mmCIF file of C-alpha atoms and ligand atoms in Angstrom:
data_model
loop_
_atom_site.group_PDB
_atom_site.id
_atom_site.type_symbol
_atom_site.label_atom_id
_atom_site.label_comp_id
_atom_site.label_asym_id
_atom_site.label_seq_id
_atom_site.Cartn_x
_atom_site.Cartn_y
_atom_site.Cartn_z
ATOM 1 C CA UNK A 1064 -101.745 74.195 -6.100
ATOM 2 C CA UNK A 1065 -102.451 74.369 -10.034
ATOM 3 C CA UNK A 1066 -99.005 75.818 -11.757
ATOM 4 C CA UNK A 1067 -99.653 79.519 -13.273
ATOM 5 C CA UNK A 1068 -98.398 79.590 -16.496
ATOM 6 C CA UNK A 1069 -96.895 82.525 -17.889
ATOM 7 C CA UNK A 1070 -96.673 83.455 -21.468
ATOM 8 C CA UNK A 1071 -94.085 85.935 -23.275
ATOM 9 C CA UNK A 1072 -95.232 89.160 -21.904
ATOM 10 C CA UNK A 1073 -94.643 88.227 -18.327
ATOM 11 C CA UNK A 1074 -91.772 86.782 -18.203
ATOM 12 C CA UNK A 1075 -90.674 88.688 -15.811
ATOM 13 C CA UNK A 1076 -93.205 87.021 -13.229
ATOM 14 C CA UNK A 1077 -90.203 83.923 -13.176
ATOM 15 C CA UNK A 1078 -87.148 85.942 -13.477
ATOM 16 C CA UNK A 1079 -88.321 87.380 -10.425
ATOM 17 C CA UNK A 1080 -89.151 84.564 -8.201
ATOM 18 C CA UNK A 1081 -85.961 82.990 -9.562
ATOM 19 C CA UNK A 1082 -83.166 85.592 -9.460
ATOM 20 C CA UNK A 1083 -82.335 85.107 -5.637
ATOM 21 C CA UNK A 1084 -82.163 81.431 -5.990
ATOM 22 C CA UNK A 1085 -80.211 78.404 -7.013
ATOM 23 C CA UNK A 1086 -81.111 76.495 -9.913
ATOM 24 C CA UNK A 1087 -80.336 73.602 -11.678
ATOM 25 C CA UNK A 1088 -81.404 72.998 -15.251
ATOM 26 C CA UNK A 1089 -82.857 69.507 -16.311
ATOM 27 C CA UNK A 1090 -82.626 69.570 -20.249
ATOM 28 C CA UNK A 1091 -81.288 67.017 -23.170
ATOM 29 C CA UNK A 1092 -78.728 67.286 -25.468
ATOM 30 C CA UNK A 1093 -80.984 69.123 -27.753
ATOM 31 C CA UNK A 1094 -82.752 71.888 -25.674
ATOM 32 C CA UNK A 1095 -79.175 72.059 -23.966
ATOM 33 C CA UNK A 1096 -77.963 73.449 -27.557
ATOM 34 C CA UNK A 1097 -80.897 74.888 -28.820
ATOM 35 C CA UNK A 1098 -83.047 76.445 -26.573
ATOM 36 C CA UNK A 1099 -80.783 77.565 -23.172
ATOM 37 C CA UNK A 1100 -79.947 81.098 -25.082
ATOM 38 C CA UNK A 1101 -83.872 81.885 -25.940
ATOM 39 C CA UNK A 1102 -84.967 80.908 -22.337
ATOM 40 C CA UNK A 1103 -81.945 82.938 -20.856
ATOM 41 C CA UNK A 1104 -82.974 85.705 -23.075
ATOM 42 C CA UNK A 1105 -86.357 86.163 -21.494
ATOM 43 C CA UNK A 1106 -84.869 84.954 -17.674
ATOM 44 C CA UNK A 1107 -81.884 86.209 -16.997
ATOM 45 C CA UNK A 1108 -81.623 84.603 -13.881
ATOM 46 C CA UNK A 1109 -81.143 81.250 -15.729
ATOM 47 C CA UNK A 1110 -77.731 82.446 -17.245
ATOM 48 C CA UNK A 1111 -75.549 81.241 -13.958
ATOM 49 C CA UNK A 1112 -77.512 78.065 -13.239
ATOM 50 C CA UNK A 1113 -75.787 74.774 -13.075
ATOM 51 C CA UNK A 1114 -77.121 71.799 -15.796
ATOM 52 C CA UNK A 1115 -78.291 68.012 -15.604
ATOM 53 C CA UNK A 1116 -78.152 66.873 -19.739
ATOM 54 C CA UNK A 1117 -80.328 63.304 -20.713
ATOM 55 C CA UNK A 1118 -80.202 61.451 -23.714
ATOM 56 C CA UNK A 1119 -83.232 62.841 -25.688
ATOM 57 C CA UNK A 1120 -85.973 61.253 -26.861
ATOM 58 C CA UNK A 1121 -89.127 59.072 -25.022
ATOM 59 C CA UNK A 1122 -87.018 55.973 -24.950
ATOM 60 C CA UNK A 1123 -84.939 57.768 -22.348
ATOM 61 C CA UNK A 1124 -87.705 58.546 -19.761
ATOM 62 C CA UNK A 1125 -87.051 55.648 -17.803
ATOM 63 C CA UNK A 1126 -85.322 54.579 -14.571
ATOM 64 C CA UNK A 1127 -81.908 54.961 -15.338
ATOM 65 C CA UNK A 1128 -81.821 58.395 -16.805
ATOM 66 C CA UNK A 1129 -84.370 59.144 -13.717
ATOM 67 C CA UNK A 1130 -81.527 57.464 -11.177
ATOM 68 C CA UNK A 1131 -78.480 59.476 -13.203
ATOM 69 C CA UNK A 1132 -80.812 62.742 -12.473
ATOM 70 C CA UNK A 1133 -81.106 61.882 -8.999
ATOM 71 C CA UNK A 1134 -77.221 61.473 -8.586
ATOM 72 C CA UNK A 1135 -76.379 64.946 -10.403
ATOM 73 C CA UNK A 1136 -78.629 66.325 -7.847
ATOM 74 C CA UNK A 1137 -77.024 64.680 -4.839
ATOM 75 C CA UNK A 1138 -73.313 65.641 -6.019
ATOM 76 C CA UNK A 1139 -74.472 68.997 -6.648
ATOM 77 C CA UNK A 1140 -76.088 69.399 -3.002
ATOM 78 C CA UNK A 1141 -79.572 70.319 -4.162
ATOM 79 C CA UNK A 1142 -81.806 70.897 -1.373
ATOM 80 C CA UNK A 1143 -85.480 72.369 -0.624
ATOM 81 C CA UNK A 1144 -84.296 76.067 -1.560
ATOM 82 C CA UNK A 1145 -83.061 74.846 -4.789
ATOM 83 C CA UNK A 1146 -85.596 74.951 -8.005
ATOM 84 C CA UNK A 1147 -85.353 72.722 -10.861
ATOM 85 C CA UNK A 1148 -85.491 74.218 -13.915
ATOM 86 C CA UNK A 1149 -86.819 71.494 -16.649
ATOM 87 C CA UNK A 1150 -85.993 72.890 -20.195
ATOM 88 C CA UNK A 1151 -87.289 70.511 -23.094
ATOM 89 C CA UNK A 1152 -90.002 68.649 -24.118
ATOM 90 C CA UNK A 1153 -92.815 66.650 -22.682
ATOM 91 C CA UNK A 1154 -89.743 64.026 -22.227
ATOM 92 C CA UNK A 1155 -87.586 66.467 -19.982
ATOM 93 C CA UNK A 1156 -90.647 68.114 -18.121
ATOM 94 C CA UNK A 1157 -91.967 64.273 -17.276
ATOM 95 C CA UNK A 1158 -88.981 63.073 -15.816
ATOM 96 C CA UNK A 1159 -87.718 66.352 -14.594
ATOM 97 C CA UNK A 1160 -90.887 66.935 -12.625
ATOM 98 C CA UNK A 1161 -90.734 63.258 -11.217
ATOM 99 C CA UNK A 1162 -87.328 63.340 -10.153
ATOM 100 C CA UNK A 1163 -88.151 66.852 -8.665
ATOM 101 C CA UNK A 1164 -91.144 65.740 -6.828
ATOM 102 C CA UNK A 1165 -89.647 62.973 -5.282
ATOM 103 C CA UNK A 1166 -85.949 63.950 -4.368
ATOM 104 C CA UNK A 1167 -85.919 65.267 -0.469
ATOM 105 C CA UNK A 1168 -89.283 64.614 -0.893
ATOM 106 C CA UNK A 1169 -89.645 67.279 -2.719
ATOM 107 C CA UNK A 1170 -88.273 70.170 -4.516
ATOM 108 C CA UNK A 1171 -89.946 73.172 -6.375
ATOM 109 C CA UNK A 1172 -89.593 73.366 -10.320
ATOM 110 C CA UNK A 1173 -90.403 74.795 -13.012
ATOM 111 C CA UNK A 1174 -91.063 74.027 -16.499
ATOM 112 C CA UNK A 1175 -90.429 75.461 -19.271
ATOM 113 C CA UNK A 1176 -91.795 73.708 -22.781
ATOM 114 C CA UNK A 1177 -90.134 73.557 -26.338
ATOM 115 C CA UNK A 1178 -92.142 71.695 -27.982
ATOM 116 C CA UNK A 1179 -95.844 72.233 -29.031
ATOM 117 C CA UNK A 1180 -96.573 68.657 -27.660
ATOM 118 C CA UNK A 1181 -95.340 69.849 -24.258
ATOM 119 C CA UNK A 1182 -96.956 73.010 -24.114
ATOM 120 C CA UNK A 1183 -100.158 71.807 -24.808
ATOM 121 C CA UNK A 1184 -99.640 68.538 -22.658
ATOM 122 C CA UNK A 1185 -96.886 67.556 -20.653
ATOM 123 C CA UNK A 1186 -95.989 70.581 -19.191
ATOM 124 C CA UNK A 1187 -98.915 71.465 -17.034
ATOM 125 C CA UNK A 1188 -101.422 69.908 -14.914
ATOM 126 C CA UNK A 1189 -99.727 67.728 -12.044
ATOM 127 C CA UNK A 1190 -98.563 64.510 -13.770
ATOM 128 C CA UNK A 1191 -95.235 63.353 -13.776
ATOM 129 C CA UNK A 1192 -93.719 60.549 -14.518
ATOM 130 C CA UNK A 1193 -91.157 57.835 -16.461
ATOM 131 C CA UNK A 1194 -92.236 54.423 -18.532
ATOM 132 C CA UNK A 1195 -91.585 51.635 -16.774
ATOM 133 C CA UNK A 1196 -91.235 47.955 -18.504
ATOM 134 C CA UNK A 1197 -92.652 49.281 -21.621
ATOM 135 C CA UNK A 1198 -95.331 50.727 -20.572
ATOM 136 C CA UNK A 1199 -95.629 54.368 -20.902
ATOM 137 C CA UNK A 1200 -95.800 56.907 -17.832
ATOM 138 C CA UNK A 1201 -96.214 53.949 -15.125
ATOM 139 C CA UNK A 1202 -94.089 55.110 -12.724
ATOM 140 C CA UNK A 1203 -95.088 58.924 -11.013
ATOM 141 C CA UNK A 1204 -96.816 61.528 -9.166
ATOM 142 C CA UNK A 1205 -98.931 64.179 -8.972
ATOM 143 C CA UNK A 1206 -96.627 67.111 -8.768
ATOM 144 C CA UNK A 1207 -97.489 70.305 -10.121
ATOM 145 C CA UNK A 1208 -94.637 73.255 -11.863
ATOM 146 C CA UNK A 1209 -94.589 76.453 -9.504
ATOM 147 C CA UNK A 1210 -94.447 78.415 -13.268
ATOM 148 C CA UNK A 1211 -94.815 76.979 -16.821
ATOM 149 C CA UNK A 1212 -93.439 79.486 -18.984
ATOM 150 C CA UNK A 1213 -95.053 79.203 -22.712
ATOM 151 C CA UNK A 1214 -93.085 80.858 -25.446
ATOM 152 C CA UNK A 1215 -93.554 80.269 -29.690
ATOM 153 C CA UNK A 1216 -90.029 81.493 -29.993
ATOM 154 C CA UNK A 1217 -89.712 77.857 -28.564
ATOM 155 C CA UNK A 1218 -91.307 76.374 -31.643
ATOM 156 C CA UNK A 1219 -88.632 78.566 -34.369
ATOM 157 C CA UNK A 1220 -86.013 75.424 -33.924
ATOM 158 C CA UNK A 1221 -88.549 72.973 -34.179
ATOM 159 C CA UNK A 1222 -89.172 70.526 -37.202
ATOM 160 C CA UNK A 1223 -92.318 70.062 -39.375
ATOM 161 C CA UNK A 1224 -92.829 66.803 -37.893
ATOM 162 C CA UNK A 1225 -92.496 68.171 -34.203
ATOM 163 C CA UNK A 1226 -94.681 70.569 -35.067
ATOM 164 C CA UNK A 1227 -97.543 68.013 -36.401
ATOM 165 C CA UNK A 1228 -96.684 65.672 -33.379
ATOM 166 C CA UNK A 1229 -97.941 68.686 -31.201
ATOM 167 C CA UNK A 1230 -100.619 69.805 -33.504
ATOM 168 C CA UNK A 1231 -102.386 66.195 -32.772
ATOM 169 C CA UNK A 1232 -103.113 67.468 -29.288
ATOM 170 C CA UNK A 1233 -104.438 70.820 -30.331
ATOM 171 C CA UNK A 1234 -106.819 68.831 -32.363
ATOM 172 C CA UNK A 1235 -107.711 66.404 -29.166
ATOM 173 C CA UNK A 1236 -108.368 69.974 -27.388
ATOM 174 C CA UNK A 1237 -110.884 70.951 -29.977
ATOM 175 C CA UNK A 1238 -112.734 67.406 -30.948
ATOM 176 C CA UNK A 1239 -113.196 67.048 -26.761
ATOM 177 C CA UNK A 1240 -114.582 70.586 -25.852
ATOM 178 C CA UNK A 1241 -114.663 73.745 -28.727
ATOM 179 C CA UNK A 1242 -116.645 73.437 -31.534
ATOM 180 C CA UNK A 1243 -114.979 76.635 -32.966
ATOM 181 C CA UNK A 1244 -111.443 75.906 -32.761
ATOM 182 C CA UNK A 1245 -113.051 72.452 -34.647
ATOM 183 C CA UNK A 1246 -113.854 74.333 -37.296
ATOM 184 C CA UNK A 1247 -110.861 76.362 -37.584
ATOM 185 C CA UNK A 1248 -108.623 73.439 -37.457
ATOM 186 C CA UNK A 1249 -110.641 70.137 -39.148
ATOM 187 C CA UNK A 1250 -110.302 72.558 -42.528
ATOM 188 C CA UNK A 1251 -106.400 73.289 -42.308
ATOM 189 C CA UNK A 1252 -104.416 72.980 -44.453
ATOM 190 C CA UNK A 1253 -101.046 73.510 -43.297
ATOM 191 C CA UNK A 1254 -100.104 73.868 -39.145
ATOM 192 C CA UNK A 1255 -99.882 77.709 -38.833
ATOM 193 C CA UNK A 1256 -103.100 77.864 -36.799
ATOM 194 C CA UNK A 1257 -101.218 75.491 -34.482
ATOM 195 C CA UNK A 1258 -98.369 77.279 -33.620
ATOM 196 C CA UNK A 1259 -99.721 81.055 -33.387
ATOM 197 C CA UNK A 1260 -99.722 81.904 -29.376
ATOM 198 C CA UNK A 1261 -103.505 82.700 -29.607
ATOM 199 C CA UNK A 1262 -104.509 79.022 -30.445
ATOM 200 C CA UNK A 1263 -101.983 77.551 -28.233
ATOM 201 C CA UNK A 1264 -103.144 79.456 -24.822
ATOM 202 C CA UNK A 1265 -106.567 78.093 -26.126
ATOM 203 C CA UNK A 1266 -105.554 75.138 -26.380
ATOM 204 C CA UNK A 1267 -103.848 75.135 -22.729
ATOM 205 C CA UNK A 1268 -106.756 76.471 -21.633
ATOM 206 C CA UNK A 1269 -109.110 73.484 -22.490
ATOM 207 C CA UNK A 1270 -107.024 70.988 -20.966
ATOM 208 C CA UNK A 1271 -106.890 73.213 -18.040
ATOM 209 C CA UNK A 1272 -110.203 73.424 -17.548
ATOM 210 C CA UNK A 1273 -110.580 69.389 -17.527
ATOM 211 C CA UNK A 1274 -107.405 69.558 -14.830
ATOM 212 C CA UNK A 1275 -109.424 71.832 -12.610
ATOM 213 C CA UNK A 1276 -112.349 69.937 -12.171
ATOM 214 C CA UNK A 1277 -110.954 67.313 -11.609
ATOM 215 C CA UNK A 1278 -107.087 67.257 -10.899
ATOM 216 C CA UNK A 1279 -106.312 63.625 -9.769
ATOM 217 C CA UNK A 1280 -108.050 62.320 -12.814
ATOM 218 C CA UNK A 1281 -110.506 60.276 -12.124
ATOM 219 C CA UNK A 1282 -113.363 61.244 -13.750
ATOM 220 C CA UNK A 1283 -113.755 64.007 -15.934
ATOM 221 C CA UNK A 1284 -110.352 64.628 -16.612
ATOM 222 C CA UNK A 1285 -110.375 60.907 -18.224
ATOM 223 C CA UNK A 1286 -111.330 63.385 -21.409
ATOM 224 C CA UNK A 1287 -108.526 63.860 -22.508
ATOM 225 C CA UNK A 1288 -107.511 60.252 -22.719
ATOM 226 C CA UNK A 1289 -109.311 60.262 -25.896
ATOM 227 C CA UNK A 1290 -107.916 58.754 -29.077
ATOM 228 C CA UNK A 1291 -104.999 57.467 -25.986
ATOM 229 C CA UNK A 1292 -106.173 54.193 -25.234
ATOM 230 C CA UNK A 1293 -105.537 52.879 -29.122
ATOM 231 C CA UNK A 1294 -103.418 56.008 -29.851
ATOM 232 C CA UNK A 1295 -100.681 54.576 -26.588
ATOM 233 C CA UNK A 1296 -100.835 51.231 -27.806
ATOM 234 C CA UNK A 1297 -100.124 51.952 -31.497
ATOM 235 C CA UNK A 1298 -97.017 54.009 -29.985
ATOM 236 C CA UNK A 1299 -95.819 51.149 -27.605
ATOM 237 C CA UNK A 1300 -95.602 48.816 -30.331
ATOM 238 C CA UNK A 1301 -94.219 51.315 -32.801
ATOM 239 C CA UNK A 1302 -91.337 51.857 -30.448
ATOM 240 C CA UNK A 1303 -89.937 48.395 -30.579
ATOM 241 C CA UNK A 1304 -90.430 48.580 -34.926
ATOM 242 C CA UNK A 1305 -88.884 50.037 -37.490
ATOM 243 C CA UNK A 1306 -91.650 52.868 -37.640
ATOM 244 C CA UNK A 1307 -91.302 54.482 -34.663
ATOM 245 C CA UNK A 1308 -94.085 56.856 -34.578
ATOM 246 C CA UNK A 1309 -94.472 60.206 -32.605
ATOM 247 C CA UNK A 1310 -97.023 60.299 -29.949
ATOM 248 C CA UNK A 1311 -98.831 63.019 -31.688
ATOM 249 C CA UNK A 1312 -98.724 60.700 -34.775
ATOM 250 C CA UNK A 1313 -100.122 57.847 -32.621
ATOM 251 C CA UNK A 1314 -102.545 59.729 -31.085
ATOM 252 C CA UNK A 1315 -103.827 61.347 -33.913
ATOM 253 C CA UNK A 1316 -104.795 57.214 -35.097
ATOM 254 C CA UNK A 1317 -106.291 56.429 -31.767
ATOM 255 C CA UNK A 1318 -108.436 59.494 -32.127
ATOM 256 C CA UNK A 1319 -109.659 57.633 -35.846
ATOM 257 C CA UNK A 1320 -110.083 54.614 -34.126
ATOM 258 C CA UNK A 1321 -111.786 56.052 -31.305
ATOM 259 C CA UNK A 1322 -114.147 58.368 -33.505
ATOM 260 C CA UNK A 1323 -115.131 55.037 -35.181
ATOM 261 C CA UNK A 1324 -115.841 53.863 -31.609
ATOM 262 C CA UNK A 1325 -117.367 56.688 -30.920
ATOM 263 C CA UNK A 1326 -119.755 56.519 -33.885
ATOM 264 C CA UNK A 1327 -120.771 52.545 -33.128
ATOM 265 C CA UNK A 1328 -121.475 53.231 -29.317
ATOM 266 C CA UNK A 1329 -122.664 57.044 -29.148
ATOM 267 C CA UNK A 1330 -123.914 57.740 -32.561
ATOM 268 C CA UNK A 1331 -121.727 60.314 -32.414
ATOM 269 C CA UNK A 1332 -122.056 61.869 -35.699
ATOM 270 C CA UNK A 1333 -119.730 59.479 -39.045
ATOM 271 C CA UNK A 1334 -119.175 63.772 -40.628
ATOM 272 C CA UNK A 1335 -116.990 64.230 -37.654
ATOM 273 C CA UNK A 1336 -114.661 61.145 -38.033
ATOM 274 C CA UNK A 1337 -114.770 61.836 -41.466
ATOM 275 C CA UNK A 1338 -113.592 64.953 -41.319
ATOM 276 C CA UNK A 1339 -110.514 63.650 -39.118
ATOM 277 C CA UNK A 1340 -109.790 61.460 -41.844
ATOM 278 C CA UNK A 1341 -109.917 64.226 -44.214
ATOM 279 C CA UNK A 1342 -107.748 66.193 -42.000
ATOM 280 C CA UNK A 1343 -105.289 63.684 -41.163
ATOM 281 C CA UNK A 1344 -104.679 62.960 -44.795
ATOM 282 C CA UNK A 1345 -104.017 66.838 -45.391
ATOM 283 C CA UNK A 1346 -101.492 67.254 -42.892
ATOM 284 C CA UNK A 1347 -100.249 63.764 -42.081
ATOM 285 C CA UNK A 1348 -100.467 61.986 -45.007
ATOM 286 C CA UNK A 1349 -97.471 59.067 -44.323
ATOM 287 C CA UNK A 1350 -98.784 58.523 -40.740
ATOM 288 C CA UNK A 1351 -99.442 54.736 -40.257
ATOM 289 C CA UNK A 1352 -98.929 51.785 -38.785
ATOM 290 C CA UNK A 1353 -97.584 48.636 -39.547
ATOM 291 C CA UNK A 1354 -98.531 46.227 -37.743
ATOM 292 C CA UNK A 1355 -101.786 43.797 -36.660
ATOM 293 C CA UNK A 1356 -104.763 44.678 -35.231
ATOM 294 C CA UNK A 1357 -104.317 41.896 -33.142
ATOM 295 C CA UNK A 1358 -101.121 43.134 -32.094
ATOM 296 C CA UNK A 1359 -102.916 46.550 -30.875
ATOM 297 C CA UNK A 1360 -105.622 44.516 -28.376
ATOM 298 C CA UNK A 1361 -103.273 42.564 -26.729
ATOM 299 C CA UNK A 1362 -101.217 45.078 -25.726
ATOM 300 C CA UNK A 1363 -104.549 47.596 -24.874
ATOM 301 C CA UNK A 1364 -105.156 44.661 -22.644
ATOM 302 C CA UNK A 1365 -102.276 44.174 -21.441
ATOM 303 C CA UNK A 1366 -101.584 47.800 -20.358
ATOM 304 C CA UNK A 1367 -104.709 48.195 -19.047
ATOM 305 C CA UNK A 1368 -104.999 44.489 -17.254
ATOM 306 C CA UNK A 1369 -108.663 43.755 -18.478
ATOM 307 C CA UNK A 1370 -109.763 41.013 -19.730
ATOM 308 C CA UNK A 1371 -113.082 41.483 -21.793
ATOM 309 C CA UNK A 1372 -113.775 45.227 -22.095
ATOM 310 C CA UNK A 1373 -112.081 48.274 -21.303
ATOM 311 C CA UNK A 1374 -112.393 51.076 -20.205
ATOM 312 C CA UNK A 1375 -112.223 54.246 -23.400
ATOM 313 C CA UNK A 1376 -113.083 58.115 -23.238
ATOM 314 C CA UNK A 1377 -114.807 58.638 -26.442
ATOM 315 C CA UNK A 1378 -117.143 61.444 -27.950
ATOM 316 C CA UNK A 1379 -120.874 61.557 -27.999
ATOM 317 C CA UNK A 1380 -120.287 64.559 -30.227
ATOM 318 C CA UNK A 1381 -117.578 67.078 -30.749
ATOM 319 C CA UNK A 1382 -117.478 68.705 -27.733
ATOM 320 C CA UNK A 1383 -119.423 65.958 -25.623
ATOM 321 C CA UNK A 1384 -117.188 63.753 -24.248
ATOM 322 C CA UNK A 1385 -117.666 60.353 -22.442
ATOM 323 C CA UNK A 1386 -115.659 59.164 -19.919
ATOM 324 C CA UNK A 1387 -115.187 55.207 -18.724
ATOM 325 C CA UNK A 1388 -117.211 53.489 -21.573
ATOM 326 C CA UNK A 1389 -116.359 49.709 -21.607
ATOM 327 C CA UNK A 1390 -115.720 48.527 -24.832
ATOM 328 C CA UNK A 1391 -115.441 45.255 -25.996
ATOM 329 C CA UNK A 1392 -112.548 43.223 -27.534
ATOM 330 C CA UNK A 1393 -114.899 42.809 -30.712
ATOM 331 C CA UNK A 1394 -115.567 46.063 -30.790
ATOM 332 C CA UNK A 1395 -112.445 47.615 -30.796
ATOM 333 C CA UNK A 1396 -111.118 44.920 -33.582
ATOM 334 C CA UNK A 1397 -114.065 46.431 -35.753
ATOM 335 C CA UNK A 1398 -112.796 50.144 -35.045
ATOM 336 C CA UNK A 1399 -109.191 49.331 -35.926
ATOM 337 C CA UNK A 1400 -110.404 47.784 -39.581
ATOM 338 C CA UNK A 1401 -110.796 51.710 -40.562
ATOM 339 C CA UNK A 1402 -107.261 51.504 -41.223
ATOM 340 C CA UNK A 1403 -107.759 48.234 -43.884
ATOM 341 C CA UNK A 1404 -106.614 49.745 -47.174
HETATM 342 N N1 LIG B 1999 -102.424 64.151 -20.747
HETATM 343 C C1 LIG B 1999 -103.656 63.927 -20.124
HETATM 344 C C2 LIG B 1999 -103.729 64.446 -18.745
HETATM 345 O O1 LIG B 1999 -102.875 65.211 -18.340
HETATM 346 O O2 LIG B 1999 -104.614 64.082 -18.018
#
């Protein structure tokens, strides 16, 4: 069943189906420090509960930290009447929510978000999961939160370039399905749009409405893969560089790329993708990457095992999106030269 996400006013929806219950927090060393007191301020009931800590950060979503989670939970007894608690970003719910859905087989969570990146990604909608041999999110399952609990108070702690690396999904939201919120964000020119609780439970509720159609993701959901076939390859290689870019900061390239795609395969309108461009040298003006193009197709072919075209969600229009187009080697070497200076 579909989580039901709860935003501030009913937070008392979770501190009631939590305050008879054990609980174990799944956080990092960040949302440990930072953001136990605000979620214990709105749910009491998390006050007593014990804590698994992770390294932070993406590079940590892997089998190890997954196997150290798994071996808190064991020493610490947790069984089926237990609910996890995964406090962090789309890091912590990923691997939280994997190592819940699999231990016993099993065992209820909960996740709540602090990052704008998780709350209008990771933290809803069923997938779980750790990267596996450098390749993101290989390993998983389809596991949804009981509660998501969505909160700006979240975002107070969070840096400007957190803030943008969520933003990029916002904008994903609106390019694949609201030619409103397109308008409001494509001429911003700072991220307070982004972060106000309005635009983010609009923004939750687009990708929601892709999830329900189609939970297991294999056709319509593929939407909101868009600008993440270039944008997860740009970030795969970026994490073995010295620019390490954010996955909102990769994404937000794939989605040029992909527009440019877009443009050569569906016509979809060149005012759109130029109006990305515009945008993305408002608010992210330092975002690039630094290595080939070449680089970029191996890998996309590599991750996704084809050999002469693969498979892309791209946009016929804003708000018109188009799942499994194959797309050519050629043709994705001719997107990428957008970014030749
Ligand atoms: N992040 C894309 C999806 O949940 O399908």
């Amino acid at each position: 069943m579909a989580s039901t996400i709860i935003f501030p006013n009913a937070a008392h929806v979770i501190q009631l189906y939590l305050q008879h219950k054990e609980i174990v927090i799944i956080a990092d060393a960040r949302t440990n420090g930072f953001c136990l007191a605000t979620a214990c301020k709105y749910i009491p009931a998390l006050q007593d509960a014990r804590i698994i800590t992770i390294p932070a950060g993406e590079e940590n979503k892997n089998l190890l930290s997954a196997e150290w989670i798994w071996m808190q939970m064991q020493s610490l007894h947790v069984h089926k009447d237990y609910v996890i608690v995964n406090l962090g970003g789309g890091t912590v719910t990923d691997i939280g929510g994997f190592c819940a859905s699999t231990f016993m087989r099993g065992i209820p969570f909960i996740n709540i978000p602090s990052t704008l990146l998780a709350m209008n990604d990771a933290a809803f909608g069923g997938k779980t999961g750790i990267n596996f041999m450098d390749t993101k999110n290989t390993i998983g399952t389809f596991a949804n939160a009981e509660y998501v609990f969505i909160h700006p108070d979240f975002l107070n702690t969070l840096s400007p370039k957190q803030i943008a690396n969520g933003a990029a999904e916002s904008i994903k939201h609106a390019l694949i399905h609201d030619k409103k919120l397109w308008e409001l964000y494509k001429n911003a020119t700072d991220f307070t749009h982004f972060t106000n609780l309005e635009n983010i439970q609009q923004s939750i509720a687009i990708k929601n409405y892709f999830v329900q159609l189609d939970p297991l993701d294999v056709n319509e959901r593929q939407s909101l893969n868009f600008g993440h076939s270039i944008g997860h390859a740009i970030e795969s290689i970026s994490l073995n560089s010295n620019n390490i870019l954010l996955h909102g900061e990769a994404i937000l390239l794939g989605m040029l790329a992909e527009l440019q795609l877009s443009e050569t395969i569906y016509n979809c309108p060149a005012i759109v993708r130029k109006d990305a461009e515009a945008l993305k040298n408002r608010l992210y003006p330092t975002v690039k990457f630094t290595f080939s193009k070449s680089e970029i197709l191996e890998k996309l072919l590599f991750d996704k095992k084809n050999t002469d075209t693969i498979n892309f969600s791209l946009l016929k229009n804003i708000a018109a999106p188009m799942v499994k187009t194959k797309v050519s080697k050629e043709q994705v070497l001719q997107a990428l030269s957008i970014f030749d200076a």
